[in-house]
PDB file of N, H, CA, C and O in Angstrom:
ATOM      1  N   UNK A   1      -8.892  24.563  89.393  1.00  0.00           N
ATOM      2  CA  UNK A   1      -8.659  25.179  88.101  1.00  0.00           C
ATOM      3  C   UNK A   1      -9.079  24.172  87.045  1.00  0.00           C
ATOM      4  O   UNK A   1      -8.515  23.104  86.806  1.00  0.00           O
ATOM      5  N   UNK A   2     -10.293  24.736  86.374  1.00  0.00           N
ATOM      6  H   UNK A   2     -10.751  25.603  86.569  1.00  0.00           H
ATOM      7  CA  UNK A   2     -10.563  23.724  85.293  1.00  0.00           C
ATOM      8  C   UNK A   2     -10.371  24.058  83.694  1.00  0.00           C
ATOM      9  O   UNK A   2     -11.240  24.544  82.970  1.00  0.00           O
ATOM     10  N   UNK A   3      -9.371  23.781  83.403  1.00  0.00           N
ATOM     11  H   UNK A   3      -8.665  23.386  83.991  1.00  0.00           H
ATOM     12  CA  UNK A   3      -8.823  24.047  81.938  1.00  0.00           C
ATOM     13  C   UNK A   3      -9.609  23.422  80.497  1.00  0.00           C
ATOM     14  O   UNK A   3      -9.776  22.212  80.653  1.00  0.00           O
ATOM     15  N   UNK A   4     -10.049  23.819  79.375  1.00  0.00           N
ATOM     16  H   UNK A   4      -9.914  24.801  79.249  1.00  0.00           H
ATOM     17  CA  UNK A   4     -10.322  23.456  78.239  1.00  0.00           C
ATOM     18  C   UNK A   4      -9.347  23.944  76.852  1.00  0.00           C
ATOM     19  O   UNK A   4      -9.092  25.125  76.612  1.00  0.00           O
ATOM     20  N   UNK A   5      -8.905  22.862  76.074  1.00  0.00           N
ATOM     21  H   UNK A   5      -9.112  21.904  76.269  1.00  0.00           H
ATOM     22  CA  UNK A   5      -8.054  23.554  75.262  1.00  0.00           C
ATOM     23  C   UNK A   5      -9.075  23.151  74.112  1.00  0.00           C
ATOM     24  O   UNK A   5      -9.663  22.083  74.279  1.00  0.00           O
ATOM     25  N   UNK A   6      -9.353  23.886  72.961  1.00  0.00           N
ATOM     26  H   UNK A   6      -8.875  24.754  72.826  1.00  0.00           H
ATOM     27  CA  UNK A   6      -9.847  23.712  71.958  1.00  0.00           C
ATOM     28  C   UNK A   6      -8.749  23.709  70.680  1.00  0.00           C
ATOM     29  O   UNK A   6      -8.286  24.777  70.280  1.00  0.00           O
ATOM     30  N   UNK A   7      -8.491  22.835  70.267  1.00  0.00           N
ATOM     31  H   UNK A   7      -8.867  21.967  70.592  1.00  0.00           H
ATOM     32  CA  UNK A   7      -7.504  22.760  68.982  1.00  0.00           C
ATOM     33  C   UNK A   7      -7.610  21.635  68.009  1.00  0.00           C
ATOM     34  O   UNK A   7      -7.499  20.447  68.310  1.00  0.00           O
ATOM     35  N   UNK A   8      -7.852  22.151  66.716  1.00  0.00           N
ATOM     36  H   UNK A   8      -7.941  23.116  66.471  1.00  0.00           H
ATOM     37  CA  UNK A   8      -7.944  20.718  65.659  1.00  0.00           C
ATOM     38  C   UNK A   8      -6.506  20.056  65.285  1.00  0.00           C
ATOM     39  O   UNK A   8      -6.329  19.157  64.463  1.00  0.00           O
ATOM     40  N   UNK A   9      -5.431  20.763  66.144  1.00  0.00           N
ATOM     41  H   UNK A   9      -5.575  21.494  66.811  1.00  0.00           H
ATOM     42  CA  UNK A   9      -4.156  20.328  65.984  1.00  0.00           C
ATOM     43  C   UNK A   9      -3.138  21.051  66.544  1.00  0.00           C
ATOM     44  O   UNK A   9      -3.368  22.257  66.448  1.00  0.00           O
ATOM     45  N   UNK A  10      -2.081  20.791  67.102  1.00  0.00           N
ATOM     46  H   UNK A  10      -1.895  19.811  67.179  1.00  0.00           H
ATOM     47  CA  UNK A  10      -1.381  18.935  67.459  1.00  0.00           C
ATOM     48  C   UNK A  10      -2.569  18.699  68.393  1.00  0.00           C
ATOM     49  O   UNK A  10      -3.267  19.588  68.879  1.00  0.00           O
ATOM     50  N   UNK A  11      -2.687  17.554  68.556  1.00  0.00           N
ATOM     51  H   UNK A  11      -2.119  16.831  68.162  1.00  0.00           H
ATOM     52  CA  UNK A  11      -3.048  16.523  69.478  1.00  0.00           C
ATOM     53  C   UNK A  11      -2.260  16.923  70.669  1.00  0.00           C
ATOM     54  O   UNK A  11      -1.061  16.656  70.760  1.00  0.00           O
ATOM     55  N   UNK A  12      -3.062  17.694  71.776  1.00  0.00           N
ATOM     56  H   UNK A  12      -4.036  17.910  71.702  1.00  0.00           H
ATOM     57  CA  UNK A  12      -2.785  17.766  73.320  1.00  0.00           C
ATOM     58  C   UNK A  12      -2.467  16.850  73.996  1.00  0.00           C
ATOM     59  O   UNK A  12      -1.461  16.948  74.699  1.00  0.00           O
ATOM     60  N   UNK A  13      -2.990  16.057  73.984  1.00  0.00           N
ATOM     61  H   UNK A  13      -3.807  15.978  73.413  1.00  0.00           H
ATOM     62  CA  UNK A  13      -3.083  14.875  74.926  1.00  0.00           C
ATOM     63  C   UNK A  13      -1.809  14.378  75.699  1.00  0.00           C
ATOM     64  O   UNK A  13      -1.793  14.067  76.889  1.00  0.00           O
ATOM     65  N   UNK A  14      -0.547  14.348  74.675  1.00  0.00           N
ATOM     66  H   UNK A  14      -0.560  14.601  73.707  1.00  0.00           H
ATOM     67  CA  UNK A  14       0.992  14.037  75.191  1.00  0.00           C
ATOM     68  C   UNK A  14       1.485  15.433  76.077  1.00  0.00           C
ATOM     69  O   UNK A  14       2.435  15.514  76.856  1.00  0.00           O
ATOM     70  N   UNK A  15       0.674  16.312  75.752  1.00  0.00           N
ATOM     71  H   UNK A  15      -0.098  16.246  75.119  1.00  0.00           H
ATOM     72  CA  UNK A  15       1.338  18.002  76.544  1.00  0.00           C
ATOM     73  C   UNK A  15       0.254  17.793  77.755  1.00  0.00           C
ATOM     74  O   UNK A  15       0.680  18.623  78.559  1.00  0.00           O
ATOM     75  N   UNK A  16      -0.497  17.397  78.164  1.00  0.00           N
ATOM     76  H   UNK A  16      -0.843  16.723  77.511  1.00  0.00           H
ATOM     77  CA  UNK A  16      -1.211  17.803  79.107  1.00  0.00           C
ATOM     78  C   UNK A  16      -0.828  17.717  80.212  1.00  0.00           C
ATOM     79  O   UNK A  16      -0.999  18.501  81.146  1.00  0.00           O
ATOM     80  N   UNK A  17      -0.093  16.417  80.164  1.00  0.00           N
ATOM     81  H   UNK A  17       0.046  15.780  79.406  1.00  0.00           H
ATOM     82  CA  UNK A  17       1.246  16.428  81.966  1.00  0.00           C
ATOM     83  C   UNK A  17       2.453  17.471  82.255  1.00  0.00           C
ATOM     84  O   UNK A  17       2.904  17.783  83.357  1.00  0.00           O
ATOM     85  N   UNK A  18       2.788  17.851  81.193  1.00  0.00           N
ATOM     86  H   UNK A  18       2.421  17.597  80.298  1.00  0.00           H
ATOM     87  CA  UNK A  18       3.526  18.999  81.039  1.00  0.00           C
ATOM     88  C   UNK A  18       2.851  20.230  80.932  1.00  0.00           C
ATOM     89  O   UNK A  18       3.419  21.133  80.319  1.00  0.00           O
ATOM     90  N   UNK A  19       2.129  20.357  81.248  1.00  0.00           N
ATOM     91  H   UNK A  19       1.667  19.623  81.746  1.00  0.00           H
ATOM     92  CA  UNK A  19       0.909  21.790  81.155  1.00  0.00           C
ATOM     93  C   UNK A  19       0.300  21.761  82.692  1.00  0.00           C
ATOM     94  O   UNK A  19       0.133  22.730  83.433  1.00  0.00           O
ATOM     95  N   UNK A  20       0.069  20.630  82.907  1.00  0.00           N
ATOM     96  H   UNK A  20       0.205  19.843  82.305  1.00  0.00           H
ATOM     97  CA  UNK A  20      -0.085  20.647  84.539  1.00  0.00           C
ATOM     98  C   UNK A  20       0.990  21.231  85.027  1.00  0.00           C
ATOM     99  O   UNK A  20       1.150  22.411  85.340  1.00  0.00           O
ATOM    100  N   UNK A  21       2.073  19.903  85.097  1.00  0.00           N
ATOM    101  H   UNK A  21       1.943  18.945  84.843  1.00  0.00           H
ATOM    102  CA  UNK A  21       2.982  20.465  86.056  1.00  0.00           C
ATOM    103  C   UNK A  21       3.709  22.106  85.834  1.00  0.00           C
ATOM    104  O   UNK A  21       4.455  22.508  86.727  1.00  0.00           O
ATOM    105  N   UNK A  22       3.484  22.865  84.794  1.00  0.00           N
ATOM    106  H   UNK A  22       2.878  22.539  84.068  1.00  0.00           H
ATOM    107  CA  UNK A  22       4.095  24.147  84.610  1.00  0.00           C
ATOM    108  C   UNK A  22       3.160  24.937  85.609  1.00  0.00           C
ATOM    109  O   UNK A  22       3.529  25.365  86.702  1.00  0.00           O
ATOM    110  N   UNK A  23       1.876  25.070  85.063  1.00  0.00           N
ATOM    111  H   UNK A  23       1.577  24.722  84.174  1.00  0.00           H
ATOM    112  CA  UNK A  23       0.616  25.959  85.630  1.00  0.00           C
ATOM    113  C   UNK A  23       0.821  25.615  87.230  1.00  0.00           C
ATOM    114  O   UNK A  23       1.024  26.525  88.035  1.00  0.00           O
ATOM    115  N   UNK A  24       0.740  23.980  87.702  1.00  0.00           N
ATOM    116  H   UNK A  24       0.575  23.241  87.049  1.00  0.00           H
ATOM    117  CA  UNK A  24       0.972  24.102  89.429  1.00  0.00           C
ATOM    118  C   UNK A  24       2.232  24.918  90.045  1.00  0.00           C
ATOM    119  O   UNK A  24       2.427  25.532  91.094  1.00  0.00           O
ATOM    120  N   UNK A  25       3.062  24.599  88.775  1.00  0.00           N
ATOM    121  H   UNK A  25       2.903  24.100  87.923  1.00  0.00           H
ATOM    122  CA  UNK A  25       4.669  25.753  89.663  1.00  0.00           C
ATOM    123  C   UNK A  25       4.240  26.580  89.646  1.00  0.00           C
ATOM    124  O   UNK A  25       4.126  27.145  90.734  1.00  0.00           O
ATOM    125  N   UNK A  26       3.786  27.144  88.630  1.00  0.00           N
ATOM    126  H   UNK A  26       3.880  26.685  87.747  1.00  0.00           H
ATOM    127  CA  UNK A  26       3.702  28.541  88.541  1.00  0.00           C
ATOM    128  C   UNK A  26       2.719  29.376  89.596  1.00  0.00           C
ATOM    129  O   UNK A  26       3.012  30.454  90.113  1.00  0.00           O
ATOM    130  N   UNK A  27       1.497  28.637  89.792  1.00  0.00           N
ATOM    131  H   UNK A  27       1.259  27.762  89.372  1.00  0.00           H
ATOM    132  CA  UNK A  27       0.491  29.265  90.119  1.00  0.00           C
ATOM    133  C   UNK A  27       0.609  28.893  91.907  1.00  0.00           C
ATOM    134  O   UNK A  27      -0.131  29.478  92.698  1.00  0.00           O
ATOM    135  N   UNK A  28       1.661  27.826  92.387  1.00  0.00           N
ATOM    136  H   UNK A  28       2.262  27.350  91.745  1.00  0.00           H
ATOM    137  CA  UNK A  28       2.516  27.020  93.490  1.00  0.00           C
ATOM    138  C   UNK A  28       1.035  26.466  94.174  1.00  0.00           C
ATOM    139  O   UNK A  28       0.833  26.791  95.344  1.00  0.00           O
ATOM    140  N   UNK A  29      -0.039  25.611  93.446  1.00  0.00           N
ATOM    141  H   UNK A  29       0.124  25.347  92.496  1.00  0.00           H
ATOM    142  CA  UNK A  29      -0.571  24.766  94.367  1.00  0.00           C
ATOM    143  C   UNK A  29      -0.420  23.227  93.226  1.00  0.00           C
ATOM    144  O   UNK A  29      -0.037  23.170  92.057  1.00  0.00           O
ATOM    145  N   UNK A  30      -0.962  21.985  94.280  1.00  0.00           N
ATOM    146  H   UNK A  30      -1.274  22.030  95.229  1.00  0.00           H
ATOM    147  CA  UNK A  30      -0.956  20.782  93.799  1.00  0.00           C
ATOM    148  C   UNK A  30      -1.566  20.684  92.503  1.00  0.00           C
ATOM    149  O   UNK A  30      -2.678  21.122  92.211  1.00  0.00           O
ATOM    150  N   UNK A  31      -0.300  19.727  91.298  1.00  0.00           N
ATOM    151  H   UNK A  31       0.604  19.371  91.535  1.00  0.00           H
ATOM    152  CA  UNK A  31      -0.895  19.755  89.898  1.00  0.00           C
ATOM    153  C   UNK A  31      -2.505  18.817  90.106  1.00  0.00           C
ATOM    154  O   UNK A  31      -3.357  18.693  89.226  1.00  0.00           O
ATOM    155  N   UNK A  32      -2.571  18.245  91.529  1.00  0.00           N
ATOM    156  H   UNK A  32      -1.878  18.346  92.244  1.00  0.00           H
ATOM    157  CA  UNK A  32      -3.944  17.258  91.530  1.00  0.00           C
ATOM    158  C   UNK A  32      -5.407  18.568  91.555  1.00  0.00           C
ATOM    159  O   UNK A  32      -6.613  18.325  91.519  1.00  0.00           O
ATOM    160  N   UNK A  33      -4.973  19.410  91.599  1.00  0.00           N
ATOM    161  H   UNK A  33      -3.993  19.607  91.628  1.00  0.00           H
ATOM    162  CA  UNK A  33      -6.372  21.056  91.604  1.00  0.00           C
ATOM    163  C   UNK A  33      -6.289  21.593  90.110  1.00  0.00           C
ATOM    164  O   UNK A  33      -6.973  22.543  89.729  1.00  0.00           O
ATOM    165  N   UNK A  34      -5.379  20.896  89.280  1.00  0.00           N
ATOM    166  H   UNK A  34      -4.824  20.124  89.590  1.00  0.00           H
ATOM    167  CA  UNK A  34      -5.591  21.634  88.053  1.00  0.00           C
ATOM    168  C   UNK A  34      -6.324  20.226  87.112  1.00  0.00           C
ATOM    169  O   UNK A  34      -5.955  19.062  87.265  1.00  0.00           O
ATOM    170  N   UNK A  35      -7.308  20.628  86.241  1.00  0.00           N
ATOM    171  H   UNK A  35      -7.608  21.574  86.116  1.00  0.00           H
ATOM    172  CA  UNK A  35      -8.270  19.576  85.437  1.00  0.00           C
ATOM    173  C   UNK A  35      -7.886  19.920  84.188  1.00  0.00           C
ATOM    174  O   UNK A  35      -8.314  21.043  83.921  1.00  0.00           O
ATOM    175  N   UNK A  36      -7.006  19.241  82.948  1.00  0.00           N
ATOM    176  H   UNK A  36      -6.658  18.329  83.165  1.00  0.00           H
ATOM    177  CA  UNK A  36      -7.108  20.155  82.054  1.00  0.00           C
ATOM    178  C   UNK A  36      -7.781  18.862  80.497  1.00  0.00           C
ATOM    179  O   UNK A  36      -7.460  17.700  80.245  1.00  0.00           O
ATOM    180  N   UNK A  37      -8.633  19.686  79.903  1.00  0.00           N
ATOM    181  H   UNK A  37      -8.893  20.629  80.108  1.00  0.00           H
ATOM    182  CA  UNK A  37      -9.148  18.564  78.947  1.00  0.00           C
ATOM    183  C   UNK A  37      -9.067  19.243  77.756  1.00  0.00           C
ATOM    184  O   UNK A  37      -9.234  20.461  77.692  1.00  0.00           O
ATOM    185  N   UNK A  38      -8.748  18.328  76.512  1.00  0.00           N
ATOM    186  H   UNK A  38      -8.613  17.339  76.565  1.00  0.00           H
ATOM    187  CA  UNK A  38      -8.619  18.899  74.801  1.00  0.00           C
ATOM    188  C   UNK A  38     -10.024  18.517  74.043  1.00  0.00           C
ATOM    189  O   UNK A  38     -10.859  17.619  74.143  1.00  0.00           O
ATOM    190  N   UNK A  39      -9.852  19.583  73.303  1.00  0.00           N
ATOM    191  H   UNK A  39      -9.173  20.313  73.222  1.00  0.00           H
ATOM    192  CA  UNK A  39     -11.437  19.197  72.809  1.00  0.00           C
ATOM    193  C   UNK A  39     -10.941  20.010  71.100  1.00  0.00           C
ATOM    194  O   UNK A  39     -10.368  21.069  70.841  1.00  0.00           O
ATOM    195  N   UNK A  40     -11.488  18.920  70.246  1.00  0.00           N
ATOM    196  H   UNK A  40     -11.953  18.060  70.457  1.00  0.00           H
ATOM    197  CA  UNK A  40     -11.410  19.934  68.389  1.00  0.00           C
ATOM    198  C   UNK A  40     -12.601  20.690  68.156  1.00  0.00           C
ATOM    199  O   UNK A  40     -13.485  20.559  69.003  1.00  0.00           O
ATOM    200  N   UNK A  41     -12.753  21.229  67.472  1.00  0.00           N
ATOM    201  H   UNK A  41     -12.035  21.335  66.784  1.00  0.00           H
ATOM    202  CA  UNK A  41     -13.925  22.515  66.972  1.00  0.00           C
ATOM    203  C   UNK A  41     -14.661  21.743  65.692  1.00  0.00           C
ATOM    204  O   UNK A  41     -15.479  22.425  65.075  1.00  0.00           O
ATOM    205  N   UNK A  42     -14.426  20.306  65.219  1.00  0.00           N
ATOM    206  H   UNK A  42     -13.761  19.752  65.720  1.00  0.00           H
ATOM    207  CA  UNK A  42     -14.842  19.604  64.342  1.00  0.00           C
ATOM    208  C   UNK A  42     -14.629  20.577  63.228  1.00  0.00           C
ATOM    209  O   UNK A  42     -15.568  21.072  62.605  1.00  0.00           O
ATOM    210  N   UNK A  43     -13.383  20.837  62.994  1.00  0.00           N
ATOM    211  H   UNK A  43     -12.619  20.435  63.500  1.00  0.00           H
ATOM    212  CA  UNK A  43     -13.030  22.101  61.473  1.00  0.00           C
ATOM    213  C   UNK A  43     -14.115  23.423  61.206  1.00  0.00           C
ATOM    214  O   UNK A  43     -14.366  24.028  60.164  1.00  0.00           O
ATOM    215  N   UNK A  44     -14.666  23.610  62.668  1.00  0.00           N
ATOM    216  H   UNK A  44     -14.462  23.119  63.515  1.00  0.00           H
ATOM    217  CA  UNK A  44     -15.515  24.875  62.088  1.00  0.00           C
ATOM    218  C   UNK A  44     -14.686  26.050  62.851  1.00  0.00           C
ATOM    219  O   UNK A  44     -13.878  25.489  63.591  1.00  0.00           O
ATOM    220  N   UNK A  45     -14.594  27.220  62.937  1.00  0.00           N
ATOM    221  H   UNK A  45     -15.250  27.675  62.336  1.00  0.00           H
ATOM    222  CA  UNK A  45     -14.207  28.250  62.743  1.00  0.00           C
ATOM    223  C   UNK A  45     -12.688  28.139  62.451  1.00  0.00           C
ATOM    224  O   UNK A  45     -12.187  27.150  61.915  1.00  0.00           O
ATOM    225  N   UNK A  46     -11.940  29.324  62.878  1.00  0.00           N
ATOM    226  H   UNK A  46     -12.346  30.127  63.313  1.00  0.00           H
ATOM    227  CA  UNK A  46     -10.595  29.312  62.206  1.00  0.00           C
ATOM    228  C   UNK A  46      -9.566  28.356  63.593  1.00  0.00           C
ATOM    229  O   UNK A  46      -8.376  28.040  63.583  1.00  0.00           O
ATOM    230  N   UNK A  47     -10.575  28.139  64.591  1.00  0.00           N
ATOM    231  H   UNK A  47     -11.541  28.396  64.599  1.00  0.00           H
ATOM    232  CA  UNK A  47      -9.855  26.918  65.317  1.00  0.00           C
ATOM    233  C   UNK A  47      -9.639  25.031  64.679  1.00  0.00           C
ATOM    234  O   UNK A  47      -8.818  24.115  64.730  1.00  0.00           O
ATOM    235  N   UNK A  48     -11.016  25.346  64.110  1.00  0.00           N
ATOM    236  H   UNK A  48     -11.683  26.090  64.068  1.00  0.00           H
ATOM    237  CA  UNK A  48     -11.370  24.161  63.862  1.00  0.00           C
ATOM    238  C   UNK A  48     -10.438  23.839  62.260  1.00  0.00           C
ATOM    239  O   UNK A  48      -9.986  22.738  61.945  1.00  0.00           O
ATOM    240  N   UNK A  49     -10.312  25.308  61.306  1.00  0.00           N
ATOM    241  H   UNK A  49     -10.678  26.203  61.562  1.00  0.00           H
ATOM    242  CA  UNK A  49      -9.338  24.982  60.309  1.00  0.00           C
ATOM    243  C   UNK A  49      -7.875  25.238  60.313  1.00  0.00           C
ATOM    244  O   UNK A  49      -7.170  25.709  59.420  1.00  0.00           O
ATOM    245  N   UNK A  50      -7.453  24.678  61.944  1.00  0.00           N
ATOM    246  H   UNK A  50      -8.025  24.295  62.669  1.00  0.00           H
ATOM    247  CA  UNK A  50      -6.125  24.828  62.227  1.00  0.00           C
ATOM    248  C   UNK A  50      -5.392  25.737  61.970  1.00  0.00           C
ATOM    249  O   UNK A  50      -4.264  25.661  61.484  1.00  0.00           O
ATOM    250  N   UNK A  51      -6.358  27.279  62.476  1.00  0.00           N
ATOM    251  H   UNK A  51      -7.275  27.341  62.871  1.00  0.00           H
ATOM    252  CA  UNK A  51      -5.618  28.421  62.118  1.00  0.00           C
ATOM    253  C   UNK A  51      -5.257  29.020  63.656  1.00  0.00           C
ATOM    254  O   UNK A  51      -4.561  30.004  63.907  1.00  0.00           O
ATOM    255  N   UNK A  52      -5.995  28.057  64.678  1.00  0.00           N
ATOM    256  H   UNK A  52      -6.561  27.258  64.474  1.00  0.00           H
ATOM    257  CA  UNK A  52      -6.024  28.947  65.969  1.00  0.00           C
ATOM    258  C   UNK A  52      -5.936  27.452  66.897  1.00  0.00           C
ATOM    259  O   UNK A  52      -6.365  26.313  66.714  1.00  0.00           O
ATOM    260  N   UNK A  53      -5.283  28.007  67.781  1.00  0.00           N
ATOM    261  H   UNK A  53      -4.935  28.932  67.929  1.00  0.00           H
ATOM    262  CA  UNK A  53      -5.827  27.682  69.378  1.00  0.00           C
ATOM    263  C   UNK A  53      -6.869  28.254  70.133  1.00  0.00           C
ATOM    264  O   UNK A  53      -7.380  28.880  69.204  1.00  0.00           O
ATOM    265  N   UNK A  54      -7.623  28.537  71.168  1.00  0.00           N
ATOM    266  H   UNK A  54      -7.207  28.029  71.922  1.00  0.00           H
ATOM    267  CA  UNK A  54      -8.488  28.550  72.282  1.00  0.00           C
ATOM    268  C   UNK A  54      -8.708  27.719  73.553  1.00  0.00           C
ATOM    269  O   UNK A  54      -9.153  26.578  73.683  1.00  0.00           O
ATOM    270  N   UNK A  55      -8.288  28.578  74.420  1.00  0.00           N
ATOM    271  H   UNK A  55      -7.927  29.505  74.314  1.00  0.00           H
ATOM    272  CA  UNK A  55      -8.795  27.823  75.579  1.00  0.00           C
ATOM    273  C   UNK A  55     -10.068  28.702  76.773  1.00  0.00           C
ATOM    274  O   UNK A  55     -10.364  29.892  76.880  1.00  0.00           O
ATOM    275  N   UNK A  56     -10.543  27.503  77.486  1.00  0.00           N
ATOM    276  H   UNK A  56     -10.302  26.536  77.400  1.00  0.00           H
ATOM    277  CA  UNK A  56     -11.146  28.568  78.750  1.00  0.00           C
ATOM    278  C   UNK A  56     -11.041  27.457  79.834  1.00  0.00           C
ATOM    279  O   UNK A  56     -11.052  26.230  79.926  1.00  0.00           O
ATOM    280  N   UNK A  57     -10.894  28.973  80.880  1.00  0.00           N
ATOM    281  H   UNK A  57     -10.885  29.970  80.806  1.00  0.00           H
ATOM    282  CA  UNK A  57     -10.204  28.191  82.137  1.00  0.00           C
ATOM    283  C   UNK A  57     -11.637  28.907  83.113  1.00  0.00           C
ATOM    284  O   UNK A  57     -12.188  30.008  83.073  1.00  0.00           O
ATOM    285  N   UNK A  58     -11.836  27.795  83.858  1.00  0.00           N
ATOM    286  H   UNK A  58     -11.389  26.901  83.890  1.00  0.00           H
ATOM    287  CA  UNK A  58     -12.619  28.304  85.129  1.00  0.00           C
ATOM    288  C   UNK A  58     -11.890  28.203  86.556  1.00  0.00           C
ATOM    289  O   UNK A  58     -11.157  27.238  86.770  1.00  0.00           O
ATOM    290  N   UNK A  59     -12.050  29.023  87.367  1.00  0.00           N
ATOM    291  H   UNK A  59     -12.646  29.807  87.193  1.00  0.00           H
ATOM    292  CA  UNK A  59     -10.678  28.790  88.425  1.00  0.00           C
ATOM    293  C   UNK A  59     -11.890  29.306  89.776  1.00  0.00           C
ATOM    294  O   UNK A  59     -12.641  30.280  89.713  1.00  0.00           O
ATOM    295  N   UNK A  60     -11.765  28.295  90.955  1.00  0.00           N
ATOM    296  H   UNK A  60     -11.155  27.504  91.006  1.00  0.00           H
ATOM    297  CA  UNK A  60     -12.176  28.617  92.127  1.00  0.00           C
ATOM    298  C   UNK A  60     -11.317  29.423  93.105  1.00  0.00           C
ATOM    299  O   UNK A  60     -10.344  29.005  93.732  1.00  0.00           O
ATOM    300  N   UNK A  61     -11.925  30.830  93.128  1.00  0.00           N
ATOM    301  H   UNK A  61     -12.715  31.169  92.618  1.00  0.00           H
ATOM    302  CA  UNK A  61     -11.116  31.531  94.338  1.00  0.00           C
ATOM    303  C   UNK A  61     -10.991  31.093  95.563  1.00  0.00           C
ATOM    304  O   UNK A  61     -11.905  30.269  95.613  1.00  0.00           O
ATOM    305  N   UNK A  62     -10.272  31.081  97.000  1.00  0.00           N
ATOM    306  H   UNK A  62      -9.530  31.750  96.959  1.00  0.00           H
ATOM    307  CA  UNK A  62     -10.948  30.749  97.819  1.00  0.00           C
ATOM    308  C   UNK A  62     -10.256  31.796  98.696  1.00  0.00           C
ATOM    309  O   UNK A  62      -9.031  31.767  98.584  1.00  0.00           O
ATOM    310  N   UNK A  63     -10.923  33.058  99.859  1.00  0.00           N
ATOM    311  H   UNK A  63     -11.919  33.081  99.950  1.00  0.00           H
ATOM    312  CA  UNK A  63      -9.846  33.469 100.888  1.00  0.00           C
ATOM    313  C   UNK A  63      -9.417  32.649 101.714  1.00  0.00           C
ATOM    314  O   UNK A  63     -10.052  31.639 102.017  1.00  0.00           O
ATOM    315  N   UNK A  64      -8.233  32.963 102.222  1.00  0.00           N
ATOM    316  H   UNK A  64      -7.717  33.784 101.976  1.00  0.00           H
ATOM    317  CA  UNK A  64      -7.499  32.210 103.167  1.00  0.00           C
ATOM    318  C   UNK A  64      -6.946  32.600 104.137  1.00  0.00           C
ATOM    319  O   UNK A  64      -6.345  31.810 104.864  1.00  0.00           O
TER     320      UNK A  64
END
């Protein structure tokens, strides 16, 4: 599971261990399969003028 958060604010970075470990309970595999990285919009759209959040997640299926 590879996570992107886009936000010009708060600063992710202190939530991101706590965003792991929720998503691994939740989703019940190892928080070491979840990748999650913050990224700002450099103040351009209404993310970037701290009107929004955005994220995108890419996630590998696998059957089992």
């Amino acid at each position: 599971l590879d996570n992107t958060i886009f936000a010009q604010a708060p600063k992710m970075k202190p939530y991101i261990p706590r965003i792991q470990e929720n998503l691994a309970q939740v989703l019940e595999i190892d928080k070491s399969l979840i990748s999650i990285k913050a990224k700002t919009m450099e103040e351009q759209d209404s993310v970037g003028k701290k009107k929004a959040i955005s994220t995108q997640s890419i996630v590998l299926l696998r059957k089992v």
